[in-house]
């Protein structure tokens, strides 16, 4: 438009009024179009920010409710929210997350003239798409939820490790590479994951070395969710725009008890293993109430070592050992895969946590990113490590080891939910 304006002024100065008048009309039309484009771009940016804020809230609530489902539901507190309500709320937040993902893709790939946003608090009940959406109080943190349940659902003298979920593997390049090398039988099938937990702590006896210091966990369920629906905290990345547009499906691996109910179309493992590991703590020297030699050695190792969660991907049809499968057949399958440049398994990343942090607090919990060669590679492990009592009172930063007496967090209606409507309807 600026070039046209300069040409209009030139024609006017040359006395070519007729030509200048015609070009002036064109200039006004182009200027109006540019202003409209600028307004639409500003409106799009506002809508994108609104939706991204909602996606952040979705991830937070999904995380809090998942930890609540795993820990507080097992608690004996009469004020807890029942398991059915938590499951229904999780499904509702999953639906809302998917709705926000679809709307974001539409806003980023089409014009904003096709969609409008309505905030629940300013709309009638009939216009609200998610009227049953409720959220846990804003001040709640994951460790708040886990620690509130420790007083009744966790016994003394143990460190408990719980793996809840693995999320966001669609962002892991090694995972996607392995999936292309080993195409699943169906489009919805998920490659198998194995989590090797390396404690790096002294074992109480040689017999327990293999079972207590290096353990393996397997997801009890896995599924794909299409249209978005949770990838841990990775959705907050500044470079997430392309991922938000391109991601057709997200991979979910759940370490839940087989009795858990869900409406997702998922595949289940035959063993449905327990997702909790309890590590016995060395006993005190009861005779003089002093710390035993084993306890001192245990604490020294905690001050310098890390617990590692190593995640490996395997083909969907790669069955874990059993009496139907001989070791020779498994070796033959692995050798054949190697010959075809298709590894029988692939390491996709690890989570390393300092044991020393557990000497300062009773709980480590959250979504921890997978790392490879000191770089985040996509995917998060949702886990918790907790104890009932402080392991070192001199370093402990909590409430002097007193168990919390506060009631579990309460639910309240979520009035900031967005509804997305087609403008041409």
GROMACS .gro file of C-alpha atoms in nm:
model
  425
    1UNK     CA    1   0.000   0.000   0.000
    2UNK     CA    2   0.289   0.239   0.067
    3UNK     CA    3   0.417   0.199  -0.289
    4UNK     CA    4   0.070   0.279  -0.425
    5UNK     CA    5   0.053   0.585  -0.199
    6UNK     CA    6   0.385   0.712  -0.332
    7UNK     CA    7   0.261   0.663  -0.689
    8UNK     CA    8  -0.060   0.856  -0.611
    9UNK     CA    9   0.146   1.150  -0.480
   10UNK     CA   10   0.372   1.140  -0.786
   11UNK     CA   11   0.075   1.150  -1.027
   12UNK     CA   12  -0.085   1.432  -0.831
   13UNK     CA   13   0.234   1.639  -0.840
   14UNK     CA   14   0.251   1.586  -1.215
   15UNK     CA   15  -0.104   1.715  -1.252
   16UNK     CA   16  -0.246   1.379  -1.360
   17UNK     CA   17  -0.552   1.411  -1.140
   18UNK     CA   18  -0.770   1.150  -1.316
   19UNK     CA   19  -0.502   0.882  -1.295
   20UNK     CA   20  -0.424   0.980  -0.935
   21UNK     CA   21  -0.793   0.959  -0.838
   22UNK     CA   22  -0.832   0.608  -0.981
   23UNK     CA   23  -0.513   0.490  -0.811
   24UNK     CA   24  -0.630   0.648  -0.486
   25UNK     CA   25  -0.938   0.422  -0.488
   26UNK     CA   26  -0.715   0.120  -0.535
   27UNK     CA   27  -0.494   0.243  -0.251
   28UNK     CA   28  -0.791   0.269  -0.014
   29UNK     CA   29  -0.906  -0.083  -0.105
   30UNK     CA   30  -0.560  -0.231  -0.048
   31UNK     CA   31  -0.523  -0.039   0.279
   32UNK     CA   32  -0.857  -0.175   0.403
   33UNK     CA   33  -0.753  -0.529   0.311
   34UNK     CA   34  -0.421  -0.490   0.496
   35UNK     CA   35  -0.605  -0.359   0.804
   36UNK     CA   36  -0.846  -0.652   0.791
   37UNK     CA   37  -0.555  -0.896   0.763
   38UNK     CA   38  -0.381  -0.728   1.059
   39UNK     CA   39  -0.699  -0.744   1.266
   40UNK     CA   40  -0.747  -1.113   1.184
   41UNK     CA   41  -0.385  -1.187   1.272
   42UNK     CA   42  -0.426  -1.010   1.606
   43UNK     CA   43  -0.753  -1.195   1.670
   44UNK     CA   44  -0.585  -1.526   1.582
   45UNK     CA   45  -0.300  -1.458   1.823
   46UNK     CA   46  -0.544  -1.378   2.103
   47UNK     CA   47  -0.737  -1.699   2.035
   48UNK     CA   48  -0.416  -1.903   2.023
   49UNK     CA   49  -0.304  -1.764   2.360
   50UNK     CA   50  -0.648  -1.833   2.510
   51UNK     CA   51  -0.644  -2.193   2.393
   52UNK     CA   52  -0.284  -2.253   2.499
   53UNK     CA   53  -0.365  -2.129   2.848
   54UNK     CA   54  -0.650  -2.379   2.859
   55UNK     CA   55  -0.419  -2.658   2.739
   56UNK     CA   56  -0.179  -2.576   3.023
   57UNK     CA   57  -0.469  -2.595   3.269
   58UNK     CA   58  -0.579  -2.926   3.116
   59UNK     CA   59  -0.233  -3.079   3.160
   60UNK     CA   60  -0.218  -2.957   3.521
   61UNK     CA   61  -0.562  -3.093   3.611
   62UNK     CA   62  -0.501  -3.424   3.434
   63UNK     CA   63  -0.179  -3.463   3.629
   64UNK     CA   64  -0.334  -3.371   3.966
   65UNK     CA   65  -0.635  -3.598   3.915
   66UNK     CA   66  -0.412  -3.888   3.805
   67UNK     CA   67  -0.202  -3.860   4.122
   68UNK     CA   68  -0.522  -3.826   4.326
   69UNK     CA   69  -0.659  -4.140   4.164
   70UNK     CA   70  -0.344  -4.337   4.245
   71UNK     CA   71  -0.285  -4.218   4.599
   72UNK     CA   72  -0.575  -4.045   4.775
   73UNK     CA   73  -0.838  -4.292   4.650
   74UNK     CA   74  -0.642  -4.561   4.838
   75UNK     CA   75  -0.647  -4.345   5.150
   76UNK     CA   76  -0.879  -4.411   5.445
   77UNK     CA   77  -0.973  -4.044   5.478
   78UNK     CA   78  -1.352  -4.007   5.475
   79UNK     CA   79  -1.329  -3.666   5.309
   80UNK     CA   80  -1.175  -3.800   4.990
   81UNK     CA   81  -1.343  -3.779   4.650
   82UNK     CA   82  -1.465  -4.122   4.542
   83UNK     CA   83  -1.293  -4.317   4.264
   84UNK     CA   84  -1.589  -4.298   4.025
   85UNK     CA   85  -1.600  -3.919   4.041
   86UNK     CA   86  -1.225  -3.895   3.977
   87UNK     CA   87  -1.248  -4.128   3.677
   88UNK     CA   88  -1.539  -3.931   3.531
   89UNK     CA   89  -1.354  -3.602   3.581
   90UNK     CA   90  -1.042  -3.738   3.413
   91UNK     CA   91  -1.248  -3.844   3.114
   92UNK     CA   92  -1.411  -3.500   3.104
   93UNK     CA   93  -1.076  -3.321   3.115
   94UNK     CA   94  -0.947  -3.555   2.842
   95UNK     CA   95  -1.244  -3.459   2.625
   96UNK     CA   96  -1.187  -3.091   2.694
   97UNK     CA   97  -0.817  -3.126   2.612
   98UNK     CA   98  -0.902  -3.288   2.279
   99UNK     CA   99  -1.154  -3.011   2.204
  100UNK     CA  100  -0.891  -2.745   2.271
  101UNK     CA  101  -0.637  -2.926   2.052
  102UNK     CA  102  -0.883  -2.946   1.763
  103UNK     CA  103  -0.972  -2.578   1.800
  104UNK     CA  104  -0.606  -2.478   1.810
  105UNK     CA  105  -0.529  -2.669   1.491
  106UNK     CA  106  -0.828  -2.507   1.323
  107UNK     CA  107  -0.721  -2.159   1.431
  108UNK     CA  108  -0.360  -2.215   1.317
  109UNK     CA  109  -0.450  -2.366   0.979
  110UNK     CA  110  -0.766  -2.174   0.878
  111UNK     CA  111  -0.906  -1.825   0.918
  112UNK     CA  112  -1.047  -1.712   1.250
  113UNK     CA  113  -1.371  -1.624   1.073
  114UNK     CA  114  -1.478  -1.989   1.090
  115UNK     CA  115  -1.470  -2.030   1.468
  116UNK     CA  116  -1.575  -1.835   1.774
  117UNK     CA  117  -1.485  -1.880   2.140
  118UNK     CA  118  -1.731  -1.853   2.428
  119UNK     CA  119  -1.618  -1.852   2.792
  120UNK     CA  120  -1.832  -2.071   3.017
  121UNK     CA  121  -1.878  -1.800   3.282
  122UNK     CA  122  -2.035  -1.566   3.027
  123UNK     CA  123  -2.262  -1.818   2.854
  124UNK     CA  124  -2.587  -1.993   2.938
  125UNK     CA  125  -2.599  -2.356   3.045
  126UNK     CA  126  -2.725  -2.457   2.702
  127UNK     CA  127  -2.420  -2.301   2.532
  128UNK     CA  128  -2.164  -2.472   2.759
  129UNK     CA  129  -1.996  -2.769   2.599
  130UNK     CA  130  -1.844  -2.893   2.928
  131UNK     CA  131  -2.086  -2.795   3.207
  132UNK     CA  132  -1.967  -3.077   3.439
  133UNK     CA  133  -1.602  -2.973   3.435
  134UNK     CA  134  -1.458  -2.931   3.785
  135UNK     CA  135  -1.105  -2.861   3.901
  136UNK     CA  136  -0.896  -2.913   4.212
  137UNK     CA  137  -0.805  -2.602   4.408
  138UNK     CA  138  -0.536  -2.387   4.246
  139UNK     CA  139  -0.297  -2.410   4.541
  140UNK     CA  140  -0.277  -2.790   4.509
  141UNK     CA  141   0.055  -2.943   4.402
  142UNK     CA  142   0.137  -3.301   4.316
  143UNK     CA  143   0.343  -3.346   4.633
  144UNK     CA  144   0.054  -3.205   4.839
  145UNK     CA  145  -0.167  -3.483   4.707
  146UNK     CA  146   0.092  -3.760   4.750
  147UNK     CA  147   0.196  -3.654   5.103
  148UNK     CA  148  -0.164  -3.623   5.222
  149UNK     CA  149  -0.214  -3.991   5.155
  150UNK     CA  150   0.114  -4.112   5.309
  151UNK     CA  151  -0.016  -4.113   5.667
  152UNK     CA  152  -0.262  -4.397   5.608
  153UNK     CA  153  -0.173  -4.578   5.284
  154UNK     CA  154   0.203  -4.612   5.331
  155UNK     CA  155   0.369  -4.825   5.597
  156UNK     CA  156   0.676  -4.718   5.791
  157UNK     CA  157   1.027  -4.829   5.709
  158UNK     CA  158   1.004  -4.824   5.328
  159UNK     CA  159   1.073  -4.604   5.029
  160UNK     CA  160   0.794  -4.643   4.775
  161UNK     CA  161   0.845  -4.582   4.403
  162UNK     CA  162   0.534  -4.555   4.185
  163UNK     CA  163   0.536  -4.520   3.806
  164UNK     CA  164   0.197  -4.391   3.690
  165UNK     CA  165   0.227  -4.314   3.319
  166UNK     CA  166   0.458  -4.253   3.027
  167UNK     CA  167   0.333  -3.979   2.798
  168UNK     CA  168   0.436  -3.784   2.489
  169UNK     CA  169   0.633  -4.061   2.317
  170UNK     CA  170   0.513  -3.932   1.980
  171UNK     CA  171   0.773  -3.655   2.030
  172UNK     CA  172   1.058  -3.903   2.082
  173UNK     CA  173   1.260  -3.955   1.761
  174UNK     CA  174   1.404  -4.292   1.866
  175UNK     CA  175   1.055  -4.417   1.948
  176UNK     CA  176   0.919  -4.304   1.610
  177UNK     CA  177   1.223  -4.448   1.430
  178UNK     CA  178   1.172  -4.785   1.598
  179UNK     CA  179   0.800  -4.777   1.520
  180UNK     CA  180   0.876  -4.730   1.149
  181UNK     CA  181   1.125  -5.017   1.157
  182UNK     CA  182   0.870  -5.242   1.328
  183UNK     CA  183   0.528  -5.148   1.185
  184UNK     CA  184   0.249  -5.259   1.419
  185UNK     CA  185  -0.013  -5.509   1.307
  186UNK     CA  186  -0.282  -5.238   1.334
  187UNK     CA  187  -0.262  -4.859   1.310
  188UNK     CA  188  -0.380  -4.822   1.671
  189UNK     CA  189  -0.133  -5.068   1.823
  190UNK     CA  190   0.141  -4.926   2.045
  191UNK     CA  191   0.499  -5.055   2.064
  192UNK     CA  192   0.581  -5.211   2.399
  193UNK     CA  193   0.779  -5.019   2.658
  194UNK     CA  194   0.996  -5.156   2.934
  195UNK     CA  195   1.116  -4.953   3.233
  196UNK     CA  196   1.433  -5.071   3.406
  197UNK     CA  197   1.457  -4.913   3.751
  198UNK     CA  198   1.816  -4.901   3.874
  199UNK     CA  199   1.816  -4.812   4.243
  200UNK     CA  200   2.193  -4.772   4.299
  201UNK     CA  201   2.138  -4.847   4.667
  202UNK     CA  202   2.290  -5.122   4.884
  203UNK     CA  203   2.083  -5.439   4.889
  204UNK     CA  204   2.017  -5.614   5.216
  205UNK     CA  205   2.144  -5.950   5.088
  206UNK     CA  206   2.299  -6.113   4.786
  207UNK     CA  207   1.979  -6.307   4.721
  208UNK     CA  208   1.785  -5.983   4.681
  209UNK     CA  209   2.038  -5.826   4.449
  210UNK     CA  210   1.853  -5.898   4.126
  211UNK     CA  211   1.507  -5.819   4.260
  212UNK     CA  212   1.577  -5.520   4.484
  213UNK     CA  213   1.852  -5.321   4.309
  214UNK     CA  214   1.748  -5.360   3.945
  215UNK     CA  215   1.379  -5.402   3.870
  216UNK     CA  216   1.163  -5.402   3.559
  217UNK     CA  217   0.819  -5.249   3.517
  218UNK     CA  218   0.582  -5.291   3.223
  219UNK     CA  219   0.277  -5.080   3.135
  220UNK     CA  220  -0.048  -5.256   3.211
  221UNK     CA  221  -0.230  -5.066   2.934
  222UNK     CA  222  -0.139  -4.865   2.625
  223UNK     CA  223  -0.340  -4.674   2.370
  224UNK     CA  224  -0.337  -4.391   2.120
  225UNK     CA  225  -0.555  -4.087   2.158
  226UNK     CA  226  -0.632  -3.902   1.836
  227UNK     CA  227  -0.683  -3.529   1.816
  228UNK     CA  228  -0.448  -3.446   2.104
  229UNK     CA  229  -0.492  -3.522   2.468
  230UNK     CA  230  -0.194  -3.482   2.691
  231UNK     CA  231   0.178  -3.504   2.664
  232UNK     CA  232   0.290  -3.406   3.007
  233UNK     CA  233   0.432  -3.059   3.046
  234UNK     CA  234   0.583  -3.055   2.697
  235UNK     CA  235   0.281  -2.867   2.557
  236UNK     CA  236   0.417  -2.546   2.706
  237UNK     CA  237   0.716  -2.537   2.470
  238UNK     CA  238   0.764  -2.217   2.272
  239UNK     CA  239   0.831  -2.425   1.960
  240UNK     CA  240   0.517  -2.632   1.999
  241UNK     CA  241   0.321  -2.478   1.709
  242UNK     CA  242   0.425  -2.734   1.447
  243UNK     CA  243   0.368  -3.020   1.692
  244UNK     CA  244   0.027  -2.882   1.783
  245UNK     CA  245  -0.073  -2.878   1.417
  246UNK     CA  246   0.085  -3.204   1.300
  247UNK     CA  247   0.026  -3.438   1.595
  248UNK     CA  248  -0.246  -3.675   1.480
  249UNK     CA  249  -0.217  -3.910   1.777
  250UNK     CA  250  -0.055  -3.921   2.118
  251UNK     CA  251   0.075  -4.236   2.286
  252UNK     CA  252  -0.026  -4.322   2.643
  253UNK     CA  253   0.125  -4.595   2.859
  254UNK     CA  254  -0.050  -4.652   3.190
  255UNK     CA  255   0.090  -4.836   3.492
  256UNK     CA  256  -0.243  -4.896   3.664
  257UNK     CA  257  -0.409  -5.177   3.850
  258UNK     CA  258  -0.611  -5.398   3.618
  259UNK     CA  259  -0.927  -5.312   3.813
  260UNK     CA  260  -0.911  -4.949   3.698
  261UNK     CA  261  -1.195  -4.858   3.466
  262UNK     CA  262  -1.163  -4.645   3.155
  263UNK     CA  263  -1.352  -4.566   2.840
  264UNK     CA  264  -1.040  -4.558   2.620
  265UNK     CA  265  -0.986  -4.816   2.348
  266UNK     CA  266  -0.669  -4.973   2.487
  267UNK     CA  267  -0.461  -5.288   2.483
  268UNK     CA  268  -0.377  -5.464   2.808
  269UNK     CA  269  -0.078  -5.667   2.911
  270UNK     CA  270  -0.141  -6.024   3.017
  271UNK     CA  271   0.034  -5.982   3.351
  272UNK     CA  272  -0.102  -5.639   3.460
  273UNK     CA  273   0.192  -5.591   3.699
  274UNK     CA  274   0.189  -5.376   4.010
  275UNK     CA  275   0.323  -5.028   3.946
  276UNK     CA  276   0.467  -4.979   4.295
  277UNK     CA  277   0.807  -5.078   4.430
  278UNK     CA  278   0.871  -5.073   4.804
  279UNK     CA  279   1.232  -5.065   4.921
  280UNK     CA  280   1.283  -5.173   5.285
  281UNK     CA  281   1.492  -4.931   5.489
  282UNK     CA  282   1.766  -5.065   5.718
  283UNK     CA  283   1.649  -5.099   6.077
  284UNK     CA  284   1.787  -4.892   6.361
  285UNK     CA  285   2.002  -5.053   6.630
  286UNK     CA  286   1.722  -5.115   6.878
  287UNK     CA  287   1.961  -5.190   7.167
  288UNK     CA  288   2.091  -4.834   7.192
  289UNK     CA  289   1.849  -4.651   6.961
  290UNK     CA  290   2.134  -4.549   6.734
  291UNK     CA  291   2.157  -4.566   6.358
  292UNK     CA  292   2.289  -4.906   6.251
  293UNK     CA  293   2.590  -4.953   6.026
  294UNK     CA  294   2.362  -5.062   5.741
  295UNK     CA  295   2.146  -4.751   5.784
  296UNK     CA  296   2.450  -4.522   5.775
  297UNK     CA  297   2.577  -4.693   5.459
  298UNK     CA  298   2.231  -4.669   5.305
  299UNK     CA  299   2.210  -4.294   5.377
  300UNK     CA  300   2.562  -4.232   5.245
  301UNK     CA  301   2.468  -4.396   4.916
  302UNK     CA  302   2.155  -4.182   4.900
  303UNK     CA  303   2.363  -3.866   4.940
  304UNK     CA  304   2.574  -3.943   4.631
  305UNK     CA  305   2.372  -4.172   4.404
  306UNK     CA  306   2.075  -4.143   4.172
  307UNK     CA  307   1.777  -4.360   4.093
  308UNK     CA  308   1.745  -4.422   3.719
  309UNK     CA  309   1.441  -4.509   3.509
  310UNK     CA  310   1.567  -4.645   3.176
  311UNK     CA  311   1.299  -4.674   2.907
  312UNK     CA  312   1.332  -4.920   2.618
  313UNK     CA  313   1.093  -4.973   2.327
  314UNK     CA  314   1.019  -5.318   2.185
  315UNK     CA  315   0.801  -5.445   1.899
  316UNK     CA  316   0.433  -5.495   1.968
  317UNK     CA  317   0.464  -5.869   1.905
  318UNK     CA  318   0.780  -5.904   2.114
  319UNK     CA  319   0.648  -6.127   2.390
  320UNK     CA  320   0.821  -6.123   2.724
  321UNK     CA  321   0.942  -6.466   2.838
  322UNK     CA  322   0.701  -6.744   2.916
  323UNK     CA  323   0.672  -7.119   2.897
  324UNK     CA  324   0.533  -7.100   2.541
  325UNK     CA  325   0.849  -6.927   2.411
  326UNK     CA  326   1.190  -7.094   2.441
  327UNK     CA  327   1.508  -6.893   2.482
  328UNK     CA  328   1.641  -7.031   2.152
  329UNK     CA  329   1.339  -6.901   1.958
  330UNK     CA  330   1.378  -6.560   2.116
  331UNK     CA  331   1.749  -6.554   2.027
  332UNK     CA  332   1.668  -6.654   1.669
  333UNK     CA  333   1.415  -6.373   1.641
  334UNK     CA  334   1.664  -6.122   1.778
  335UNK     CA  335   1.935  -6.244   1.539
  336UNK     CA  336   1.700  -6.218   1.241
  337UNK     CA  337   1.606  -5.865   1.339
  338UNK     CA  338   1.973  -5.766   1.366
  339UNK     CA  339   2.045  -5.909   1.021
  340UNK     CA  340   1.773  -5.690   0.875
  341UNK     CA  341   1.912  -5.384   1.055
  342UNK     CA  342   1.607  -5.387   1.275
  343UNK     CA  343   1.714  -5.392   1.640
  344UNK     CA  344   1.499  -5.607   1.866
  345UNK     CA  345   1.484  -5.318   2.115
  346UNK     CA  346   1.593  -4.956   2.134
  347UNK     CA  347   1.680  -4.736   2.431
  348UNK     CA  348   1.472  -4.417   2.409
  349UNK     CA  349   1.581  -4.222   2.718
  350UNK     CA  350   1.614  -4.216   3.094
  351UNK     CA  351   1.504  -4.021   3.398
  352UNK     CA  352   1.768  -3.972   3.668
  353UNK     CA  353   1.672  -3.835   4.009
  354UNK     CA  354   1.898  -3.751   4.302
  355UNK     CA  355   1.830  -3.970   4.603
  356UNK     CA  356   1.964  -3.682   4.813
  357UNK     CA  357   1.645  -3.484   4.743
  358UNK     CA  358   1.448  -3.744   4.940
  359UNK     CA  359   1.658  -3.668   5.247
  360UNK     CA  360   1.521  -3.313   5.241
  361UNK     CA  361   1.154  -3.396   5.185
  362UNK     CA  362   0.918  -3.692   5.199
  363UNK     CA  363   0.810  -3.680   4.837
  364UNK     CA  364   0.942  -3.645   4.482
  365UNK     CA  365   0.661  -3.644   4.229
  366UNK     CA  366   0.573  -3.504   3.890
  367UNK     CA  367   0.637  -3.540   3.518
  368UNK     CA  368   1.007  -3.596   3.446
  369UNK     CA  369   1.138  -3.567   3.087
  370UNK     CA  370   1.331  -3.845   2.919
  371UNK     CA  371   1.695  -3.749   2.860
  372UNK     CA  372   1.956  -3.889   2.623
  373UNK     CA  373   2.312  -3.754   2.612
  374UNK     CA  374   2.213  -3.472   2.850
  375UNK     CA  375   1.933  -3.353   2.617
  376UNK     CA  376   1.559  -3.388   2.650
  377UNK     CA  377   1.445  -3.617   2.370
  378UNK     CA  378   1.066  -3.620   2.406
  379UNK     CA  379   0.838  -3.812   2.636
  380UNK     CA  380   0.789  -3.788   3.012
  381UNK     CA  381   0.763  -4.038   3.296
  382UNK     CA  382   0.495  -3.953   3.552
  383UNK     CA  383   0.612  -4.097   3.884
  384UNK     CA  384   0.632  -4.050   4.260
  385UNK     CA  385   0.884  -4.148   4.526
  386UNK     CA  386   0.772  -4.111   4.887
  387UNK     CA  387   0.839  -4.212   5.247
  388UNK     CA  388   0.616  -4.200   5.553
  389UNK     CA  389   0.874  -4.037   5.779
  390UNK     CA  390   1.180  -3.814   5.718
  391UNK     CA  391   1.494  -4.010   5.639
  392UNK     CA  392   1.728  -3.746   5.782
  393UNK     CA  393   1.587  -3.498   6.035
  394UNK     CA  394   1.897  -3.276   6.007
  395UNK     CA  395   1.835  -3.217   5.635
  396UNK     CA  396   1.456  -3.240   5.637
  397UNK     CA  397   1.282  -2.921   5.523
  398UNK     CA  398   0.922  -3.021   5.600
  399UNK     CA  399   0.710  -2.987   5.913
  400UNK     CA  400   0.946  -3.172   6.147
  401UNK     CA  401   0.819  -3.502   6.016
  402UNK     CA  402   0.463  -3.444   6.138
  403UNK     CA  403   0.203  -3.613   5.922
  404UNK     CA  404  -0.035  -3.373   5.759
  405UNK     CA  405  -0.383  -3.340   5.903
  406UNK     CA  406  -0.526  -3.122   5.629
  407UNK     CA  407  -0.822  -3.256   5.436
  408UNK     CA  408  -0.781  -3.361   5.073
  409UNK     CA  409  -0.828  -3.087   4.812
  410UNK     CA  410  -1.183  -3.001   4.718
  411UNK     CA  411  -1.344  -2.976   4.378
  412UNK     CA  412  -1.505  -2.660   4.245
  413UNK     CA  413  -1.677  -2.581   3.912
  414UNK     CA  414  -1.438  -2.471   3.641
  415UNK     CA  415  -1.594  -2.153   3.503
  416UNK     CA  416  -1.312  -2.058   3.265
  417UNK     CA  417  -1.374  -2.340   3.018
  418UNK     CA  418  -1.406  -2.240   2.653
  419UNK     CA  419  -1.668  -2.354   2.405
  420UNK     CA  420  -1.585  -2.352   2.036
  421UNK     CA  421  -1.857  -2.289   1.781
  422UNK     CA  422  -1.866  -2.263   1.404
  423UNK     CA  423  -1.958  -1.908   1.299
  424UNK     CA  424  -2.142  -2.021   0.988
  425UNK     CA  425  -2.380  -2.245   1.185
   0.00000   0.00000   0.00000
